mmCIF file of C-alpha atoms and ligand atoms in Angstrom:
data_model
loop_
_atom_site.group_PDB
_atom_site.id
_atom_site.type_symbol
_atom_site.label_atom_id
_atom_site.label_comp_id
_atom_site.label_asym_id
_atom_site.label_seq_id
_atom_site.Cartn_x
_atom_site.Cartn_y
_atom_site.Cartn_z
ATOM 1 C CA MET A 237 -51.790 21.262 136.124
ATOM 2 C CA TRP A 238 -49.595 19.746 133.181
ATOM 3 C CA ARG A 239 -52.523 19.196 131.019
ATOM 4 C CA GLU A 240 -54.068 22.813 131.596
ATOM 5 C CA LEU A 241 -50.733 24.373 130.780
ATOM 6 C CA ALA A 242 -49.662 22.120 127.736
ATOM 7 C CA PRO A 243 -51.967 23.890 125.075
ATOM 8 C CA ILE A 244 -50.808 27.451 125.955
ATOM 9 C CA GLY A 245 -48.674 28.953 123.256
ATOM 10 C CA ARG A 246 -48.323 25.682 121.553
ATOM 11 C CA HIS A 247 -47.940 26.103 117.653
ATOM 12 C CA ALA A 248 -50.174 23.547 115.935
ATOM 13 C CA GLY A 249 -47.847 22.994 113.040
ATOM 14 C CA THR A 250 -44.582 22.403 115.009
ATOM 15 C CA GLY A 251 -45.863 21.272 118.386
ATOM 16 C CA GLY A 252 -43.248 23.827 119.765
ATOM 17 C CA TYR A 253 -44.087 26.639 122.208
ATOM 18 C CA ARG A 254 -44.063 30.266 121.480
ATOM 19 C CA ARG A 255 -44.595 31.820 124.894
ATOM 20 C CA PHE A 256 -42.780 35.157 124.384
ATOM 21 C CA ALA A 257 -42.401 37.711 127.014
ATOM 22 C CA TRP A 258 -45.512 40.077 127.512
ATOM 23 C CA THR A 259 -47.461 38.484 124.663
ATOM 24 C CA GLY A 260 -51.018 36.809 124.788
ATOM 25 C CA ALA A 261 -49.409 33.335 125.548
ATOM 26 C CA ASP A 262 -47.346 34.813 128.274
ATOM 27 C CA ALA A 263 -50.516 36.385 129.695
ATOM 28 C CA ASP A 264 -52.266 33.016 129.643
ATOM 29 C CA CYS A 265 -49.369 31.324 131.401
ATOM 30 C CA ARG A 266 -49.555 34.044 133.999
ATOM 31 C CA ASN A 267 -53.145 33.598 134.521
ATOM 32 C CA TRP A 268 -52.696 29.903 134.981
ATOM 33 C CA PHE A 269 -49.990 30.608 137.659
ATOM 34 C CA GLN A 270 -52.308 32.973 139.634
ATOM 35 C CA GLU A 271 -55.102 30.347 139.546
ATOM 36 C CA GLN A 272 -52.690 27.700 140.812
ATOM 37 C CA ALA A 273 -51.556 29.851 143.759
ATOM 38 C CA GLU A 274 -55.013 31.255 144.570
ATOM 39 C CA ALA A 275 -56.397 27.579 144.379
ATOM 40 C CA ARG A 276 -54.048 26.575 147.270
ATOM 41 C CA GLY A 277 -54.705 29.551 149.440
ATOM 42 C CA LEU A 278 -51.358 31.223 148.710
ATOM 43 C CA THR A 279 -50.912 34.979 148.748
ATOM 44 C CA TYR A 280 -50.463 35.987 145.034
ATOM 45 C CA GLU A 281 -48.377 39.016 144.105
ATOM 46 C CA VAL A 282 -46.563 40.446 141.034
ATOM 47 C CA ASP A 283 -43.182 42.264 141.980
ATOM 48 C CA ARG A 284 -42.243 45.572 140.269
ATOM 49 C CA ASN A 285 -40.454 43.626 137.392
ATOM 50 C CA GLY A 286 -43.417 41.456 136.652
ATOM 51 C CA ASN A 287 -42.313 38.181 138.377
ATOM 52 C CA GLN A 288 -44.960 36.278 139.881
ATOM 53 C CA TRP A 289 -44.948 35.056 143.573
ATOM 54 C CA ALA A 290 -47.199 32.727 145.387
ATOM 55 C CA TRP A 291 -46.489 33.067 149.244
ATOM 56 C CA LEU A 292 -47.151 30.823 152.235
ATOM 57 C CA GLY A 293 -46.483 32.358 155.528
ATOM 58 C CA ASP A 294 -45.366 35.974 156.439
ATOM 59 C CA HIS A 295 -43.177 37.019 153.502
ATOM 60 C CA SER A 296 -41.947 40.154 155.429
ATOM 61 C CA ALA A 297 -40.377 37.935 157.960
ATOM 62 C CA GLY A 298 -37.384 37.066 155.890
ATOM 63 C CA ASP A 299 -35.204 33.856 155.596
ATOM 64 C CA ALA A 300 -37.902 32.475 153.179
ATOM 65 C CA VAL A 301 -37.354 29.315 151.062
ATOM 66 C CA VAL A 302 -38.452 29.897 147.418
ATOM 67 C CA THR A 303 -38.837 27.600 144.577
ATOM 68 C CA GLY A 304 -39.953 28.126 141.118
ATOM 69 C CA SER A 305 -38.573 28.786 137.496
ATOM 70 C CA HIS A 306 -39.874 30.331 134.287
ATOM 71 C CA LEU A 307 -43.011 29.736 131.997
ATOM 72 C CA ASP A 308 -41.718 31.526 128.878
ATOM 73 C CA SER A 309 -40.005 29.707 126.029
ATOM 74 C CA VAL A 310 -37.571 29.820 123.141
ATOM 75 C CA PRO A 311 -39.151 29.958 119.652
ATOM 76 C CA ASP A 312 -40.686 26.485 119.209
ATOM 77 C CA GLY A 313 -39.172 25.383 122.623
ATOM 78 C CA GLY A 314 -40.216 22.338 124.381
ATOM 79 C CA ALA A 315 -42.811 21.683 127.174
ATOM 80 C CA PHE A 316 -40.457 21.130 130.074
ATOM 81 C CA ASP A 317 -37.752 23.928 129.988
ATOM 82 C CA GLY A 318 -39.127 26.161 132.656
ATOM 83 C CA PRO A 319 -42.699 24.873 133.220
ATOM 84 C CA LEU A 320 -41.346 21.727 134.756
ATOM 85 C CA GLY A 321 -39.839 23.589 137.638
ATOM 86 C CA VAL A 322 -43.040 25.646 138.160
ATOM 87 C CA VAL A 323 -45.640 22.785 137.969
ATOM 88 C CA SER A 324 -43.316 20.709 140.210
ATOM 89 C CA SER A 325 -43.211 23.420 142.830
ATOM 90 C CA PHE A 326 -46.897 23.419 143.179
ATOM 91 C CA ALA A 327 -47.001 19.577 143.144
ATOM 92 C CA ALA A 328 -44.311 19.558 145.782
ATOM 93 C CA LEU A 329 -46.304 21.941 147.916
ATOM 94 C CA ASP A 330 -49.321 19.509 147.487
ATOM 95 C CA GLU A 331 -47.026 16.682 148.540
ATOM 96 C CA LEU A 332 -45.821 18.528 151.575
ATOM 97 C CA ARG A 333 -49.483 19.133 152.726
ATOM 98 C CA ARG A 334 -50.168 15.410 152.143
ATOM 99 C CA ARG A 335 -47.305 14.776 154.508
ATOM 100 C CA GLY A 336 -48.747 17.229 156.984
ATOM 101 C CA ALA A 337 -45.438 18.970 156.988
ATOM 102 C CA GLN A 338 -45.364 22.221 159.092
ATOM 103 C CA PHE A 339 -43.577 25.300 157.481
ATOM 104 C CA THR A 340 -41.309 26.965 160.029
ATOM 105 C CA ARG A 341 -40.038 29.490 157.471
ATOM 106 C CA PRO A 342 -41.910 31.610 154.923
ATOM 107 C CA PHE A 343 -42.354 29.770 151.396
ATOM 108 C CA ALA A 344 -42.950 31.021 148.062
ATOM 109 C CA ILE A 345 -43.254 29.624 144.473
ATOM 110 C CA THR A 346 -42.054 31.915 141.645
ATOM 111 C CA ASN A 347 -42.415 32.396 137.868
ATOM 112 C CA PHE A 348 -39.588 34.718 136.805
ATOM 113 C CA GLY A 349 -40.541 36.625 133.574
ATOM 114 C CA ASP A 350 -38.758 36.519 130.394
ATOM 115 C CA GLU A 351 -35.971 33.956 131.213
ATOM 116 C CA GLU A 352 -35.372 32.988 127.648
ATOM 117 C CA GLY A 353 -35.058 36.551 126.299
ATOM 118 C CA ALA A 354 -36.554 35.400 123.129
ATOM 119 C CA ARG A 355 -38.174 38.350 122.217
ATOM 120 C CA PHE A 356 -35.839 41.140 123.266
ATOM 121 C CA GLY A 357 -32.622 39.278 123.075
ATOM 122 C CA LEU A 358 -31.439 39.314 126.781
ATOM 123 C CA ALA A 359 -31.643 36.194 128.857
ATOM 124 C CA CYS A 360 -33.270 36.396 132.378
ATOM 125 C CA VAL A 361 -34.616 39.732 132.445
ATOM 126 C CA GLY A 362 -36.985 39.269 135.274
ATOM 127 C CA SER A 363 -34.372 38.017 137.575
ATOM 128 C CA ARG A 364 -31.677 40.447 136.432
ATOM 129 C CA LEU A 365 -33.852 43.343 136.923
ATOM 130 C CA ALA A 366 -34.742 42.182 140.546
ATOM 131 C CA SER A 367 -31.034 41.547 141.218
ATOM 132 C CA GLY A 368 -29.898 44.847 139.874
ATOM 133 C CA ARG A 369 -27.942 43.080 136.957
ATOM 134 C CA LEU A 370 -29.931 45.022 134.436
ATOM 135 C CA SER A 371 -30.849 48.724 135.107
ATOM 136 C CA LYS A 372 -34.186 50.273 134.234
ATOM 137 C CA GLU A 373 -32.259 52.367 131.648
ATOM 138 C CA GLN A 374 -30.886 49.237 129.963
ATOM 139 C CA ALA A 375 -34.284 47.436 130.163
ATOM 140 C CA PHE A 376 -35.888 50.520 128.380
ATOM 141 C CA GLU A 377 -33.386 50.213 125.499
ATOM 142 C CA LEU A 378 -34.374 46.499 124.669
ATOM 143 C CA ARG A 379 -36.446 46.283 121.595
ATOM 144 C CA ASP A 380 -38.060 43.356 119.781
ATOM 145 C CA GLY A 381 -37.625 42.286 116.141
ATOM 146 C CA ASP A 382 -40.577 44.650 115.230
ATOM 147 C CA GLY A 383 -38.868 47.645 117.081
ATOM 148 C CA ILE A 384 -41.136 47.549 120.035
ATOM 149 C CA ARG A 385 -39.365 48.532 123.204
ATOM 150 C CA LEU A 386 -39.665 46.326 126.449
ATOM 151 C CA PRO A 387 -41.681 49.153 128.328
ATOM 152 C CA GLN A 388 -44.034 49.508 125.540
ATOM 153 C CA ALA A 389 -44.680 45.695 125.689
ATOM 154 C CA MET A 390 -45.110 45.724 129.418
ATOM 155 C CA GLU A 391 -47.472 48.449 129.347
ATOM 156 C CA GLU A 392 -49.588 46.791 126.591
ATOM 157 C CA ALA A 393 -49.744 43.636 128.704
ATOM 158 C CA GLY A 394 -51.153 45.846 131.603
ATOM 159 C CA TYR A 395 -47.892 46.457 133.569
ATOM 160 C CA ASP A 396 -46.340 49.757 134.699
ATOM 161 C CA PRO A 397 -42.679 49.807 133.250
ATOM 162 C CA ALA A 398 -41.947 52.959 135.445
ATOM 163 C CA ALA A 399 -41.927 50.644 138.386
ATOM 164 C CA ILE A 400 -39.112 48.286 137.233
ATOM 165 C CA GLY A 401 -35.824 48.249 138.869
ATOM 166 C CA PRO A 402 -33.696 46.560 141.510
ATOM 167 C CA ASP A 403 -35.567 44.873 144.345
ATOM 168 C CA PRO A 404 -32.943 44.270 147.038
ATOM 169 C CA GLU A 405 -35.643 44.202 149.763
ATOM 170 C CA ARG A 406 -37.378 41.273 148.333
ATOM 171 C CA LEU A 407 -34.390 39.466 147.562
ATOM 172 C CA ALA A 408 -33.079 40.006 151.053
ATOM 173 C CA ARG A 409 -36.091 38.201 152.495
ATOM 174 C CA ILE A 410 -35.030 35.007 150.619
ATOM 175 C CA GLY A 411 -33.006 32.592 152.702
ATOM 176 C CA ALA A 412 -32.661 29.846 149.837
ATOM 177 C CA PHE A 413 -33.926 29.781 146.028
ATOM 178 C CA VAL A 414 -34.097 26.316 144.664
ATOM 179 C CA GLU A 415 -35.047 25.843 141.089
ATOM 180 C CA LEU A 416 -36.196 22.501 139.487
ATOM 181 C CA HIS A 417 -35.239 22.096 135.782
ATOM 182 C CA VAL A 418 -35.385 19.498 133.168
ATOM 183 C CA GLU A 419 -31.730 18.631 132.425
ATOM 184 C CA GLN A 420 -30.743 20.023 129.107
ATOM 185 C CA GLY A 421 -28.169 17.291 128.357
ATOM 186 C CA ARG A 422 -27.784 13.522 128.930
ATOM 187 C CA ALA A 423 -25.559 13.335 132.096
ATOM 188 C CA LEU A 424 -28.387 11.704 134.019
ATOM 189 C CA ASP A 425 -29.517 9.547 131.161
ATOM 190 C CA LEU A 426 -25.844 8.137 131.062
ATOM 191 C CA SER A 427 -25.631 7.961 134.786
ATOM 192 C CA GLY A 428 -28.891 6.108 135.251
ATOM 193 C CA ASP A 429 -30.258 8.840 137.804
ATOM 194 C CA ALA A 430 -33.816 10.456 137.685
ATOM 195 C CA VAL A 431 -32.449 13.330 139.618
ATOM 196 C CA GLY A 432 -29.228 15.462 139.912
ATOM 197 C CA ILE A 433 -28.087 18.591 141.669
ATOM 198 C CA ALA A 434 -26.238 21.356 139.823
ATOM 199 C CA SER A 435 -22.675 22.302 140.712
ATOM 200 C CA ALA A 436 -22.036 25.266 138.150
ATOM 201 C CA ILE A 437 -23.363 27.049 135.138
ATOM 202 C CA TRP A 438 -20.839 27.876 132.354
ATOM 203 C CA PRO A 439 -20.094 31.462 131.576
ATOM 204 C CA HIS A 440 -22.148 32.276 128.365
ATOM 205 C CA GLY A 441 -23.188 35.126 126.093
ATOM 206 C CA ARG A 442 -24.852 36.270 122.870
ATOM 207 C CA TRP A 443 -23.140 38.541 120.535
ATOM 208 C CA ARG A 444 -24.849 40.260 117.484
ATOM 209 C CA PHE A 445 -22.674 40.309 114.221
ATOM 210 C CA ASP A 446 -23.662 43.008 111.656
ATOM 211 C CA PHE A 447 -22.206 42.400 108.156
ATOM 212 C CA ALA A 448 -23.045 45.364 106.137
ATOM 213 C CA GLY A 449 -22.409 44.988 102.330
ATOM 214 C CA GLU A 450 -23.906 46.404 99.192
ATOM 215 C CA ALA A 451 -27.295 45.572 97.878
ATOM 216 C CA ASN A 452 -27.260 44.739 94.198
ATOM 217 C CA HIS A 453 -28.770 42.595 91.499
ATOM 218 C CA ALA A 454 -28.179 38.969 91.889
ATOM 219 C CA GLY A 455 -28.403 38.174 88.109
ATOM 220 C CA THR A 456 -26.314 41.148 86.764
ATOM 221 C CA THR A 457 -23.456 41.970 89.332
ATOM 222 C CA ARG A 458 -20.252 40.329 88.380
ATOM 223 C CA LEU A 459 -18.777 38.492 91.299
ATOM 224 C CA VAL A 460 -15.734 40.780 91.437
ATOM 225 C CA ASP A 461 -17.928 43.719 91.875
ATOM 226 C CA ARG A 462 -19.894 42.290 94.825
ATOM 227 C CA ARG A 463 -19.703 43.238 98.540
ATOM 228 C CA ASP A 464 -21.785 40.274 99.615
ATOM 229 C CA PRO A 465 -22.261 40.106 103.360
ATOM 230 C CA MET A 466 -23.673 36.706 103.317
ATOM 231 C CA LEU A 467 -20.243 35.337 102.460
ATOM 232 C CA THR A 468 -18.683 36.961 105.420
ATOM 233 C CA TYR A 469 -21.500 35.562 107.633
ATOM 234 C CA ALA A 470 -20.918 32.166 106.138
ATOM 235 C CA GLU A 471 -17.265 32.025 106.865
ATOM 236 C CA THR A 472 -18.027 33.213 110.379
ATOM 237 C CA VAL A 473 -20.259 30.671 110.956
ATOM 238 C CA LEU A 474 -17.752 27.952 109.974
ATOM 239 C CA ALA A 475 -15.063 29.827 112.063
ATOM 240 C CA ALA A 476 -17.160 29.658 115.102
ATOM 241 C CA ARG A 477 -17.487 25.942 114.923
ATOM 242 C CA ARG A 478 -13.677 25.493 114.201
ATOM 243 C CA GLU A 479 -12.733 27.660 117.101
ATOM 244 C CA ALA A 480 -15.178 26.033 119.479
ATOM 245 C CA GLU A 481 -13.900 22.683 118.537
ATOM 246 C CA LEU A 482 -10.345 23.789 119.182
ATOM 247 C CA ALA A 483 -11.302 25.183 122.453
ATOM 248 C CA GLY A 484 -13.544 22.435 123.769
ATOM 249 C CA ALA A 485 -16.229 24.998 123.922
ATOM 250 C CA VAL A 486 -19.616 25.519 122.181
ATOM 251 C CA ALA A 487 -20.543 28.130 119.660
ATOM 252 C CA THR A 488 -23.827 28.433 117.814
ATOM 253 C CA PHE A 489 -25.223 30.665 115.258
ATOM 254 C CA GLY A 490 -29.052 30.045 115.460
ATOM 255 C CA LYS A 491 -30.546 33.207 114.459
ATOM 256 C CA ILE A 492 -30.027 35.227 111.209
ATOM 257 C CA SER A 493 -31.710 38.300 109.643
ATOM 258 C CA VAL A 494 -30.978 39.464 106.261
ATOM 259 C CA GLU A 495 -32.039 42.781 104.478
ATOM 260 C CA PRO A 496 -33.671 42.875 102.084
ATOM 261 C CA ASN A 497 -34.027 39.063 102.226
ATOM 262 C CA GLY A 498 -34.932 38.841 98.451
ATOM 263 C CA VAL A 499 -33.999 35.639 96.441
ATOM 264 C CA ASN A 500 -32.716 37.783 93.701
ATOM 265 C CA ALA A 501 -30.970 40.551 95.623
ATOM 266 C CA ILE A 502 -27.517 40.609 97.208
ATOM 267 C CA PRO A 503 -28.029 41.566 100.688
ATOM 268 C CA SER A 504 -27.185 45.054 102.060
ATOM 269 C CA LEU A 505 -27.203 43.612 105.577
ATOM 270 C CA VAL A 506 -26.869 40.336 107.337
ATOM 271 C CA ARG A 507 -27.082 40.131 111.066
ATOM 272 C CA GLY A 508 -26.090 36.897 112.906
ATOM 273 C CA TRP A 509 -26.325 36.212 116.523
ATOM 274 C CA LEU A 510 -23.559 34.050 118.134
ATOM 275 C CA ASP A 511 -24.254 32.008 121.333
ATOM 276 C CA SER A 512 -21.039 30.760 122.834
ATOM 277 C CA ARG A 513 -20.229 29.020 126.071
ATOM 278 C CA ALA A 514 -17.294 27.533 127.867
ATOM 279 C CA ALA A 515 -16.404 25.857 131.086
ATOM 280 C CA ASP A 516 -14.389 28.988 132.123
ATOM 281 C CA GLN A 517 -14.118 32.701 131.179
ATOM 282 C CA ALA A 518 -10.676 32.570 129.471
ATOM 283 C CA THR A 519 -11.819 29.778 127.043
ATOM 284 C CA LEU A 520 -14.914 31.806 126.248
ATOM 285 C CA ASP A 521 -12.952 34.901 125.659
ATOM 286 C CA THR A 522 -10.588 32.989 123.385
ATOM 287 C CA VAL A 523 -13.227 31.607 121.293
ATOM 288 C CA VAL A 524 -15.214 34.883 120.833
ATOM 289 C CA ALA A 525 -12.067 36.667 120.098
ATOM 290 C CA ALA A 526 -10.987 34.136 117.473
ATOM 291 C CA VAL A 527 -14.302 34.323 115.860
ATOM 292 C CA GLN A 528 -14.251 38.109 115.718
ATOM 293 C CA ARG A 529 -10.797 37.878 114.132
ATOM 294 C CA ALA A 530 -11.966 35.475 111.431
ATOM 295 C CA ALA A 531 -15.042 37.623 110.761
ATOM 296 C CA LYS A 532 -12.988 40.755 110.533
ATOM 297 C CA GLU A 533 -10.487 38.949 108.042
ATOM 298 C CA ARG A 534 -13.163 37.782 105.639
ATOM 299 C CA ALA A 535 -15.131 41.033 106.046
ATOM 300 C CA ASP A 536 -11.906 42.967 104.616
ATOM 301 C CA ARG A 537 -11.616 40.476 101.967
ATOM 302 C CA ASP A 538 -15.300 40.894 101.040
ATOM 303 C CA GLY A 539 -15.378 44.723 101.406
ATOM 304 C CA VAL A 540 -17.931 44.221 103.996
ATOM 305 C CA ASP A 541 -18.269 46.410 107.372
ATOM 306 C CA LEU A 542 -18.369 44.495 110.561
ATOM 307 C CA ARG A 543 -19.877 45.556 113.957
ATOM 308 C CA VAL A 544 -20.035 43.134 116.841
ATOM 309 C CA VAL A 545 -22.184 43.926 119.878
ATOM 310 C CA ARG A 546 -22.404 41.765 123.047
ATOM 311 C CA GLU A 547 -26.165 41.517 123.816
ATOM 312 C CA SER A 548 -26.150 39.267 126.668
ATOM 313 C CA PHE A 549 -23.623 37.859 129.029
ATOM 314 C CA THR A 550 -23.794 35.608 132.268
ATOM 315 C CA PRO A 551 -20.428 34.962 134.060
ATOM 316 C CA VAL A 552 -19.628 31.456 135.556
ATOM 317 C CA VAL A 553 -21.957 30.482 138.376
ATOM 318 C CA GLU A 554 -20.593 28.245 141.224
ATOM 319 C CA PHE A 555 -23.599 27.304 143.268
ATOM 320 C CA GLU A 556 -23.123 27.954 146.863
ATOM 321 C CA HIS A 557 -21.464 24.708 148.288
ATOM 322 C CA ALA A 558 -23.231 24.815 151.758
ATOM 323 C CA LEU A 559 -26.623 24.645 150.329
ATOM 324 C CA ARG A 560 -25.793 22.350 147.502
ATOM 325 C CA ASP A 561 -24.231 19.950 150.256
ATOM 326 C CA GLU A 562 -27.308 20.330 152.442
ATOM 327 C CA ILE A 563 -29.512 19.321 149.704
ATOM 328 C CA ASN A 564 -27.287 16.390 148.524
ATOM 329 C CA LYS A 565 -27.502 15.287 152.270
ATOM 330 C CA ILE A 566 -31.383 15.602 152.418
ATOM 331 C CA LEU A 567 -31.496 13.432 149.222
ATOM 332 C CA GLY A 568 -29.311 10.737 150.799
ATOM 333 C CA GLY A 569 -26.034 11.859 149.612
ATOM 334 C CA ALA A 570 -25.792 9.727 146.444
ATOM 335 C CA VAL A 571 -27.333 12.132 144.020
ATOM 336 C CA PRO A 572 -25.032 13.110 141.095
ATOM 337 C CA VAL A 573 -23.686 16.716 140.969
ATOM 338 C CA LEU A 574 -23.241 18.073 137.500
ATOM 339 C CA GLY A 575 -22.451 21.293 135.709
ATOM 340 C CA THR A 576 -24.421 22.703 132.931
ATOM 341 C CA GLY A 577 -24.084 24.927 129.940
ATOM 342 C CA ALA A 578 -27.748 26.193 130.133
ATOM 343 C CA GLY A 579 -28.292 29.503 131.786
ATOM 344 C CA HIS A 580 -31.057 29.819 134.555
ATOM 345 C CA ASP A 581 -32.640 32.396 136.820
ATOM 346 C CA ALA A 582 -31.004 30.569 139.730
ATOM 347 C CA GLY A 583 -27.702 31.486 138.179
ATOM 348 C CA ILE A 584 -28.635 35.154 137.970
ATOM 349 C CA LEU A 585 -29.923 35.286 141.565
ATOM 350 C CA SER A 586 -26.923 33.261 142.922
ATOM 351 C CA ALA A 587 -24.808 36.346 143.295
ATOM 352 C CA THR A 588 -27.457 37.859 145.867
ATOM 353 C CA VAL A 589 -29.330 34.787 147.224
ATOM 354 C CA PRO A 590 -28.109 31.229 148.178
ATOM 355 C CA THR A 591 -29.556 29.195 145.160
ATOM 356 C CA ALA A 592 -29.407 25.725 144.135
ATOM 357 C CA MET A 593 -30.962 23.754 141.227
ATOM 358 C CA LEU A 594 -32.241 20.263 140.816
ATOM 359 C CA PHE A 595 -32.168 18.454 137.425
ATOM 360 C CA VAL A 596 -34.611 15.969 136.189
ATOM 361 C CA ARG A 597 -33.492 13.284 133.742
ATOM 362 C CA ASN A 598 -33.979 13.988 130.098
ATOM 363 C CA PRO A 599 -33.719 10.700 128.136
ATOM 364 C CA THR A 600 -32.446 12.354 124.861
ATOM 365 C CA GLY A 601 -30.858 15.404 126.353
ATOM 366 C CA VAL A 602 -32.798 17.402 123.500
ATOM 367 C CA SER A 603 -33.906 20.893 124.732
ATOM 368 C CA HIS A 604 -35.136 24.087 123.092
ATOM 369 C CA SER A 605 -36.922 21.912 120.603
ATOM 370 C CA PRO A 606 -40.386 20.418 120.507
ATOM 371 C CA ALA A 607 -38.907 17.007 120.972
ATOM 372 C CA GLU A 608 -37.725 17.897 124.411
ATOM 373 C CA SER A 609 -39.093 15.296 126.803
ATOM 374 C CA ALA A 610 -39.002 13.752 130.286
ATOM 375 C CA ALA A 611 -40.569 10.411 131.636
ATOM 376 C CA GLU A 612 -43.440 10.793 133.771
ATOM 377 C CA ASP A 613 -41.815 8.680 136.469
ATOM 378 C CA ASP A 614 -38.794 10.939 136.378
ATOM 379 C CA CYS A 615 -40.947 13.941 136.737
ATOM 380 C CA VAL A 616 -42.731 12.514 139.826
ATOM 381 C CA ALA A 617 -39.231 11.472 141.260
ATOM 382 C CA GLY A 618 -38.289 15.368 140.744
ATOM 383 C CA VAL A 619 -41.392 16.351 142.680
ATOM 384 C CA ILE A 620 -40.649 14.131 145.480
ATOM 385 C CA ALA A 621 -36.999 15.119 145.534
ATOM 386 C CA LEU A 622 -38.166 18.918 145.652
ATOM 387 C CA ALA A 623 -40.807 17.980 148.322
ATOM 388 C CA ASP A 624 -38.018 16.526 150.300
ATOM 389 C CA VAL A 625 -35.635 19.218 149.838
ATOM 390 C CA LEU A 626 -38.285 21.877 150.638
ATOM 391 C CA GLU A 627 -39.295 19.790 153.825
ATOM 392 C CA GLY A 628 -35.649 19.636 154.792
ATOM 393 C CA LEU A 629 -35.083 23.478 154.499
ATOM 394 C CA ALA A 630 -38.366 24.796 155.446
ATOM 395 C CA CYS A 631 -40.375 22.534 157.640
ATOM 396 C CA SER A 632 -39.998 21.226 161.172
HETATM 397 O O1 LIG B 918 -29.993 29.931 127.015
HETATM 398 C C1 LIG B 918 -30.067 29.360 127.905
HETATM 399 O O2 LIG B 918 -29.244 28.589 128.513
HETATM 400 C C2 LIG B 918 -31.379 29.393 128.887
HETATM 401 O O3 LIG B 918 -32.271 28.234 128.358
HETATM 402 N N1 LIG B 918 -31.982 30.529 128.834
HETATM 403 MN MN1 LIG B 919 -34.238 27.474 128.066
HETATM 404 MN MN1 LIG B 920 -35.020 27.191 131.369
#
């Protein structure tokens, strides 16, 4: 499975993945998912929001045990973030069949669409729509860097955007959702464990900073006459790092767009996207407010207009203790339980469905990079752990 999936959406130059929502690479990943499902005799379906499901048993019966993750990536993302969870779900089912396990609850494997929000800027679109945390109207407003709106992209990919919206009946049929994911950090590497269980997800969000200045000639405009938004942007980036360090949080400006983006032209507009995360809401609010204040002070000095728009936000997630502890017990009770600063569909669904996460060791902790890695032995340990959990939850 891994070798079949590996070449899809991989950039030859960087080795990173470019599997963005509703593009050709996304379609190829979705075809792969459907093939895996049908090869195992599972009932394949796509829900109104484009999420893919592969069912074993009567999915209308309710109290299903569901596992899965996402197949889309960040720009030049690694091979494991998302796909490890989906491949491990199919492999865990194969393992349960090898064991002769008898399912006593409906079971499904899922691929949630557009988890990374790489194209339209909002994380976890598929699971947010299903859980009603993103309305159809809000989704219709999302547009990519070329101005293409989400519904148009869905339509061009062969999906009916008119159908998108909350799917409470579907989620009501889920008794437990377990997502296996490569760890995006080094906690398991440091503790010497191949597998861990998630305790919580930090609150996190994405804010777009628009710095509007005045386009002018780079060679002939006196420094005193400039209203250069790049200066304001630069000061804001440095302020974000300062405020995050002070607060024990994280803040990243990883994406920027400049108009007109000419070497010899002072920009008219600079757009920078802040990703900030902290262990609790109050700290996150403090950091973001401080960065906005620093940006405003500098904007006033530079004669630049500032506009800040929150484009994505996920409140703190505390995974349900009963399911977390049941899983820990199934795995022998000695599995490390760790928090994460990375968002996941399991986090979005946790407000509606009992959810849990398993992490697989990432020896370098590197993620959202072609250098992301996980040892095969650890990936196998993850499959076995997931099979044990699914057997404990869904089989007699
Ligand atoms: O950004 C995140 O935390 C996740 O990878 N979507
Ligand atoms: Mn990711
Ligand atoms: Mn992920």
